[in-house]
């Protein structure tokens, strides 16, 4: 036996993180996205009528992502 780090049990994979205008956060594997042909509309992401994506970035499952609120809290 040896010491097992919990981070070693999570596979190191790239993920797409999206944050909507209303503050909803979603993480999905990069493999979910595919190349579209010319004129494609894309797949609906389940957003509400007035909501839209404000932030879109790619991060590893081993990366630390800190989310700061307007009230000074960090998640």
Tab-separated table of N, CA, C and O in Angstrom:
chain	number	residue	atom	x	y	z
A	1	UNK	N	0.801	-1.183	0.000
A	1	UNK	CA	0.000	0.000	0.000
A	1	UNK	C	0.844	1.246	0.000
A	1	UNK	O	2.001	1.270	0.369
A	2	UNK	N	0.208	2.261	-0.406
A	2	UNK	CA	0.818	3.581	-0.411
A	2	UNK	C	-0.247	4.643	-0.259
A	2	UNK	O	-1.439	4.351	-0.166
A	3	UNK	N	0.199	5.837	-0.233
A	3	UNK	CA	-0.751	6.938	-0.121
A	3	UNK	C	-1.431	7.170	-1.466
A	3	UNK	O	-0.790	7.213	-2.519
A	4	UNK	N	-2.748	7.307	-1.434
A	4	UNK	CA	-3.525	7.574	-2.639
A	4	UNK	C	-4.062	8.993	-2.546
A	4	UNK	O	-4.758	9.352	-1.598
A	5	UNK	N	-3.721	9.783	-3.541
A	5	UNK	CA	-4.203	11.147	-3.622
A	5	UNK	C	-5.545	11.127	-4.353
A	5	UNK	O	-5.685	10.487	-5.390
A	6	UNK	N	-6.556	11.812	-3.829
A	6	UNK	CA	-7.871	11.815	-4.467
A	6	UNK	C	-7.824	12.415	-5.870
A	6	UNK	O	-8.591	12.023	-6.743
A	7	UNK	N	-6.926	13.349	-6.111
A	7	UNK	CA	-6.802	13.955	-7.442
A	7	UNK	C	-6.310	12.945	-8.470
A	7	UNK	O	-6.619	13.048	-9.650
A	8	UNK	N	-5.551	11.939	-8.029
A	8	UNK	CA	-5.063	10.907	-8.945
A	8	UNK	C	-6.194	10.007	-9.448
A	8	UNK	O	-6.053	9.355	-10.475
A	9	UNK	N	-7.301	9.962	-8.731
A	9	UNK	CA	-8.430	9.132	-9.148
A	9	UNK	C	-9.286	9.789	-10.227
A	9	UNK	O	-10.088	9.124	-10.874
A	10	UNK	N	-9.129	11.098	-10.428
A	10	UNK	CA	-9.880	11.833	-11.451
A	10	UNK	C	-9.043	11.896	-12.720
A	10	UNK	O	-7.906	12.368	-12.691
A	11	UNK	N	-9.584	11.437	-13.866
A	11	UNK	CA	-8.805	11.516	-15.105
A	11	UNK	C	-8.588	12.974	-15.519
A	11	UNK	O	-9.481	13.807	-15.372
A	12	UNK	N	-7.400	13.271	-16.023
A	12	UNK	CA	-7.054	14.627	-16.464
A	12	UNK	C	-7.594	14.829	-17.870
A	12	UNK	O	-6.991	14.397	-18.848
A	13	UNK	N	-8.756	15.483	-17.994
A	13	UNK	CA	-9.419	15.691	-19.282
A	13	UNK	C	-9.780	17.157	-19.441
A	13	UNK	O	-10.111	17.825	-18.461
A	14	UNK	N	-9.763	17.662	-20.676
A	14	UNK	CA	-10.215	19.039	-20.892
A	14	UNK	C	-11.738	19.119	-20.844
A	14	UNK	O	-12.440	18.217	-21.299
A	15	UNK	N	-12.247	20.194	-20.260
A	15	UNK	CA	-13.679	20.432	-20.151
A	15	UNK	C	-13.985	21.850	-20.574
A	15	UNK	O	-13.157	22.753	-20.436
A	16	UNK	N	-15.197	22.058	-21.083
A	16	UNK	CA	-15.679	23.382	-21.437
A	16	UNK	C	-16.554	23.878	-20.290
A	16	UNK	O	-17.442	23.164	-19.829
A	17	UNK	N	-16.278	25.085	-19.822
A	17	UNK	CA	-17.066	25.691	-18.762
A	17	UNK	C	-17.772	26.904	-19.351
A	17	UNK	O	-17.133	27.770	-19.954
A	18	UNK	N	-19.104	26.959	-19.202
A	18	UNK	CA	-19.872	28.099	-19.682
A	18	UNK	C	-20.581	28.747	-18.496
A	18	UNK	O	-21.051	28.069	-17.592
A	19	UNK	N	-20.627	30.073	-18.519
A	19	UNK	CA	-21.334	30.840	-17.497
A	19	UNK	C	-22.314	31.746	-18.225
A	19	UNK	O	-21.929	32.516	-19.106
A	20	UNK	N	-23.586	31.629	-17.854
A	20	UNK	CA	-24.618	32.412	-18.532
A	20	UNK	C	-24.781	33.777	-17.874
A	20	UNK	O	-24.252	34.050	-16.797
A	21	UNK	N	-25.545	34.638	-18.535
A	21	UNK	CA	-25.795	35.989	-18.037
A	21	UNK	C	-26.529	35.958	-16.697
A	21	UNK	O	-26.303	36.811	-15.841
A	22	UNK	N	-27.404	34.975	-16.498
A	22	UNK	CA	-28.151	34.857	-15.249
A	22	UNK	C	-27.380	34.118	-14.160
A	22	UNK	O	-27.897	33.890	-13.076
A	23	UNK	N	-26.117	33.696	-14.448
A	23	UNK	CA	-25.272	33.112	-13.424
A	23	UNK	C	-25.245	31.597	-13.369
A	23	UNK	O	-24.694	31.038	-12.434
A	24	UNK	N	-25.815	30.934	-14.355
A	24	UNK	CA	-25.767	29.476	-14.368
A	24	UNK	C	-24.424	29.019	-14.911
A	24	UNK	O	-23.912	29.561	-15.888
A	25	UNK	N	-23.842	28.014	-14.257
A	25	UNK	CA	-22.536	27.478	-14.653
A	25	UNK	C	-22.739	26.043	-15.104
A	25	UNK	O	-23.462	25.273	-14.470
A	26	UNK	N	-22.081	25.677	-16.221
A	26	UNK	CA	-22.197	24.319	-16.743
A	26	UNK	C	-20.823	23.844	-17.184
A	26	UNK	O	-20.072	24.588	-17.814
A	27	UNK	N	-20.497	22.589	-16.851
A	27	UNK	CA	-19.234	21.973	-17.267
A	27	UNK	C	-19.554	20.747	-18.103
A	27	UNK	O	-20.345	19.902	-17.703
A	28	UNK	N	-18.942	20.682	-19.290
A	28	UNK	CA	-19.158	19.544	-20.190
A	28	UNK	C	-17.829	19.133	-20.802
A	28	UNK	O	-16.945	19.972	-20.984
A	29	UNK	N	-17.675	17.845	-21.144
A	29	UNK	CA	-16.442	17.413	-21.808
A	29	UNK	C	-16.307	18.066	-23.187
A	29	UNK	O	-17.315	18.365	-23.843
A	30	UNK	N	-15.082	18.299	-23.616
A	30	UNK	CA	-14.832	18.905	-24.916
A	30	UNK	C	-15.378	18.010	-26.026
A	30	UNK	O	-15.816	18.498	-27.067
A	31	UNK	N	-15.398	16.694	-25.805
A	31	UNK	CA	-15.877	15.759	-26.818
A	31	UNK	C	-17.350	15.974	-27.154
A	31	UNK	O	-17.827	15.511	-28.192
A	32	UNK	N	-18.090	16.666	-26.310
A	32	UNK	CA	-19.510	16.926	-26.554
A	32	UNK	C	-19.692	17.826	-27.771
A	32	UNK	O	-20.671	17.698	-28.504
A	33	UNK	N	-18.751	18.739	-27.992
A	33	UNK	CA	-18.832	19.664	-29.111
A	33	UNK	C	-18.294	19.011	-30.365
A	33	UNK	O	-17.356	18.226	-30.327
A	34	UNK	N	-18.888	19.352	-31.490
A	34	UNK	CA	-18.449	18.804	-32.765
A	34	UNK	C	-18.373	19.918	-33.791
A	34	UNK	O	-18.992	20.962	-33.637
A	35	UNK	N	-17.637	19.684	-34.873
A	35	UNK	CA	-17.504	20.658	-35.948
A	35	UNK	C	-18.787	20.670	-36.758
A	35	UNK	O	-19.322	19.620	-37.117
A	36	UNK	N	-19.272	21.876	-37.058
A	36	UNK	CA	-20.489	22.011	-37.846
A	36	UNK	C	-20.140	22.330	-39.288
A	36	UNK	O	-19.118	22.944	-39.572
A	37	UNK	N	-21.016	21.929	-40.168
A	37	UNK	CA	-20.868	22.311	-41.561
A	37	UNK	C	-21.366	23.735	-41.750
A	37	UNK	O	-21.948	24.328	-40.860
A	38	UNK	N	-21.172	24.242	-42.919
A	38	UNK	CA	-21.552	25.614	-43.234
A	38	UNK	C	-23.056	25.822	-43.031
A	38	UNK	O	-23.866	25.031	-43.487
A	39	UNK	N	-23.410	26.876	-42.316
A	39	UNK	CA	-24.813	27.207	-42.115
A	39	UNK	C	-25.479	26.461	-40.972
A	39	UNK	O	-26.693	26.503	-40.834
A	40	UNK	N	-24.703	25.770	-40.139
A	40	UNK	CA	-25.290	25.016	-39.031
A	40	UNK	C	-25.824	25.936	-37.948
A	40	UNK	O	-25.292	27.002	-37.703
A	41	UNK	N	-26.882	25.509	-37.288
A	41	UNK	CA	-27.486	26.302	-36.211
A	41	UNK	C	-26.947	25.914	-34.848
A	41	UNK	O	-27.083	26.645	-33.896
A	42	UNK	N	-26.400	24.727	-34.705
A	42	UNK	CA	-25.896	24.290	-33.419
A	42	UNK	C	-26.966	23.590	-32.610
A	42	UNK	O	-28.105	23.432	-33.030
A	43	UNK	N	-26.603	23.194	-31.412
A	43	UNK	CA	-27.506	22.476	-30.526
A	43	UNK	C	-27.894	23.411	-29.394
A	43	UNK	O	-27.052	24.093	-28.812
A	44	UNK	N	-29.155	23.437	-29.053
A	44	UNK	CA	-29.633	24.280	-27.970
A	44	UNK	C	-29.056	23.781	-26.652
A	44	UNK	O	-29.092	22.594	-26.363
A	45	UNK	N	-28.555	24.703	-25.843
A	45	UNK	CA	-27.925	24.329	-24.583
A	45	UNK	C	-28.856	24.348	-23.390
A	45	UNK	O	-28.415	24.227	-22.261
A	46	UNK	N	-30.148	24.537	-23.611
A	46	UNK	CA	-31.089	24.543	-22.503
A	46	UNK	C	-31.169	25.864	-21.770
A	46	UNK	O	-31.545	25.903	-20.611
A	47	UNK	N	-30.840	26.973	-22.431
A	47	UNK	CA	-30.919	28.283	-21.797
A	47	UNK	C	-32.345	28.800	-21.818
A	47	UNK	O	-33.149	28.433	-22.670
A	48	UNK	N	-32.645	29.681	-20.899
A	48	UNK	CA	-33.952	30.328	-20.883
A	48	UNK	C	-34.033	31.342	-22.014
A	48	UNK	O	-33.033	31.694	-22.638
A	49	UNK	N	-35.221	31.861	-22.255
A	49	UNK	CA	-35.440	32.771	-23.382
A	49	UNK	C	-34.561	34.018	-23.323
A	49	UNK	O	-33.990	34.427	-24.326
A	50	UNK	N	-34.445	34.646	-22.167
A	50	UNK	CA	-33.700	35.897	-22.047
A	50	UNK	C	-32.234	35.685	-21.656
A	50	UNK	O	-31.491	36.646	-21.552
A	51	UNK	N	-31.817	34.446	-21.424
A	51	UNK	CA	-30.461	34.156	-20.971
A	51	UNK	C	-29.539	33.917	-22.164
A	51	UNK	O	-29.970	33.476	-23.219
A	52	UNK	N	-28.264	34.210	-21.993
A	52	UNK	CA	-27.265	33.979	-23.026
A	52	UNK	C	-25.922	33.705	-22.356
A	52	UNK	O	-25.717	34.018	-21.197
A	53	UNK	N	-25.002	33.097	-23.120
A	53	UNK	CA	-23.669	32.744	-22.607
A	53	UNK	C	-22.799	33.994	-22.559
A	53	UNK	O	-22.655	34.688	-23.554
A	54	UNK	N	-22.235	34.274	-21.387
A	54	UNK	CA	-21.322	35.413	-21.239
A	54	UNK	C	-19.861	34.979	-21.248
A	54	UNK	O	-19.018	35.679	-21.783
A	55	UNK	N	-19.561	33.841	-20.633
A	55	UNK	CA	-18.178	33.376	-20.535
A	55	UNK	C	-18.105	31.925	-20.993
A	55	UNK	O	-18.961	31.111	-20.653
A	56	UNK	N	-17.066	31.620	-21.756
A	56	UNK	CA	-16.865	30.287	-22.320
A	56	UNK	C	-15.365	30.030	-22.285
A	56	UNK	O	-14.594	30.775	-22.889
A	57	UNK	N	-14.923	29.016	-21.537
A	57	UNK	CA	-13.492	28.719	-21.509
A	57	UNK	C	-13.266	27.229	-21.315
A	57	UNK	O	-14.164	26.493	-20.911
A	58	UNK	N	-12.062	26.802	-21.630
A	58	UNK	CA	-11.672	25.400	-21.518
A	58	UNK	C	-10.709	25.270	-20.350
A	58	UNK	O	-9.772	26.064	-20.216
A	59	UNK	N	-10.960	24.280	-19.487
A	59	UNK	CA	-10.099	24.034	-18.334
A	59	UNK	C	-9.974	22.529	-18.123
A	59	UNK	O	-10.846	21.760	-18.515
A	60	UNK	N	-8.912	22.124	-17.497
A	60	UNK	CA	-8.681	20.727	-17.172
A	60	UNK	C	-9.491	20.341	-15.936
A	60	UNK	O	-9.857	21.195	-15.130
A	61	UNK	N	-9.765	19.059	-15.785
A	61	UNK	CA	-10.456	18.598	-14.585
A	61	UNK	C	-9.568	18.739	-13.351
A	61	UNK	O	-10.066	18.688	-12.233
A	62	UNK	N	-8.272	18.936	-13.535
A	62	UNK	CA	-7.353	19.129	-12.412
A	62	UNK	C	-7.088	20.599	-12.116
A	62	UNK	O	-6.373	20.916	-11.170
A	63	UNK	N	-7.645	21.512	-12.916
A	63	UNK	CA	-7.427	22.948	-12.719
A	63	UNK	C	-8.329	23.472	-11.608
A	63	UNK	O	-9.427	22.966	-11.382
A	64	UNK	N	-7.849	24.478	-10.911
A	64	UNK	CA	-8.644	25.152	-9.891
A	64	UNK	C	-9.333	26.343	-10.539
A	64	UNK	O	-8.693	27.182	-11.160
A	65	UNK	N	-10.647	26.414	-10.393
A	65	UNK	CA	-11.424	27.530	-10.917
A	65	UNK	C	-12.072	28.226	-9.725
A	65	UNK	O	-12.837	27.615	-8.975
A	66	UNK	N	-11.749	29.497	-9.538
A	66	UNK	CA	-12.320	30.275	-8.443
A	66	UNK	C	-13.371	31.217	-9.007
A	66	UNK	O	-13.105	31.970	-9.941
A	67	UNK	N	-14.560	31.168	-8.443
A	67	UNK	CA	-15.658	32.039	-8.864
A	67	UNK	C	-15.933	33.033	-7.750
A	67	UNK	O	-16.267	32.654	-6.632
A	68	UNK	N	-15.800	34.327	-8.069
A	68	UNK	CA	-16.022	35.403	-7.110
A	68	UNK	C	-17.399	36.007	-7.350
A	68	UNK	O	-17.740	36.328	-8.481
A	69	UNK	N	-18.166	36.195	-6.287
A	69	UNK	CA	-19.472	36.826	-6.416
A	69	UNK	C	-19.343	38.319	-6.197
A	69	UNK	O	-18.309	38.810	-5.723
A	70	UNK	N	-20.407	39.058	-6.518
A	70	UNK	CA	-20.396	40.502	-6.308
A	70	UNK	C	-20.519	40.855	-4.823
A	70	UNK	O	-20.346	42.018	-4.446
A	71	UNK	N	-20.774	39.861	-3.977
A	71	UNK	CA	-20.859	40.071	-2.529
A	71	UNK	C	-19.587	39.652	-1.804
A	71	UNK	O	-19.543	39.609	-0.588
A	72	UNK	N	-18.538	39.291	-2.561
A	72	UNK	CA	-17.259	38.979	-1.955
A	72	UNK	C	-17.050	37.531	-1.578
A	72	UNK	O	-16.076	37.193	-0.931
A	73	UNK	N	-17.950	36.652	-1.977
A	73	UNK	CA	-17.778	35.227	-1.687
A	73	UNK	C	-16.995	34.559	-2.820
A	73	UNK	O	-17.054	34.987	-3.965
A	74	UNK	N	-16.274	33.514	-2.458
A	74	UNK	CA	-15.500	32.749	-3.432
A	74	UNK	C	-15.938	31.296	-3.374
A	74	UNK	O	-16.082	30.721	-2.296
A	75	UNK	N	-16.161	30.703	-4.554
A	75	UNK	CA	-16.509	29.287	-4.659
A	75	UNK	C	-15.433	28.560	-5.419
A	75	UNK	O	-14.870	29.067	-6.340
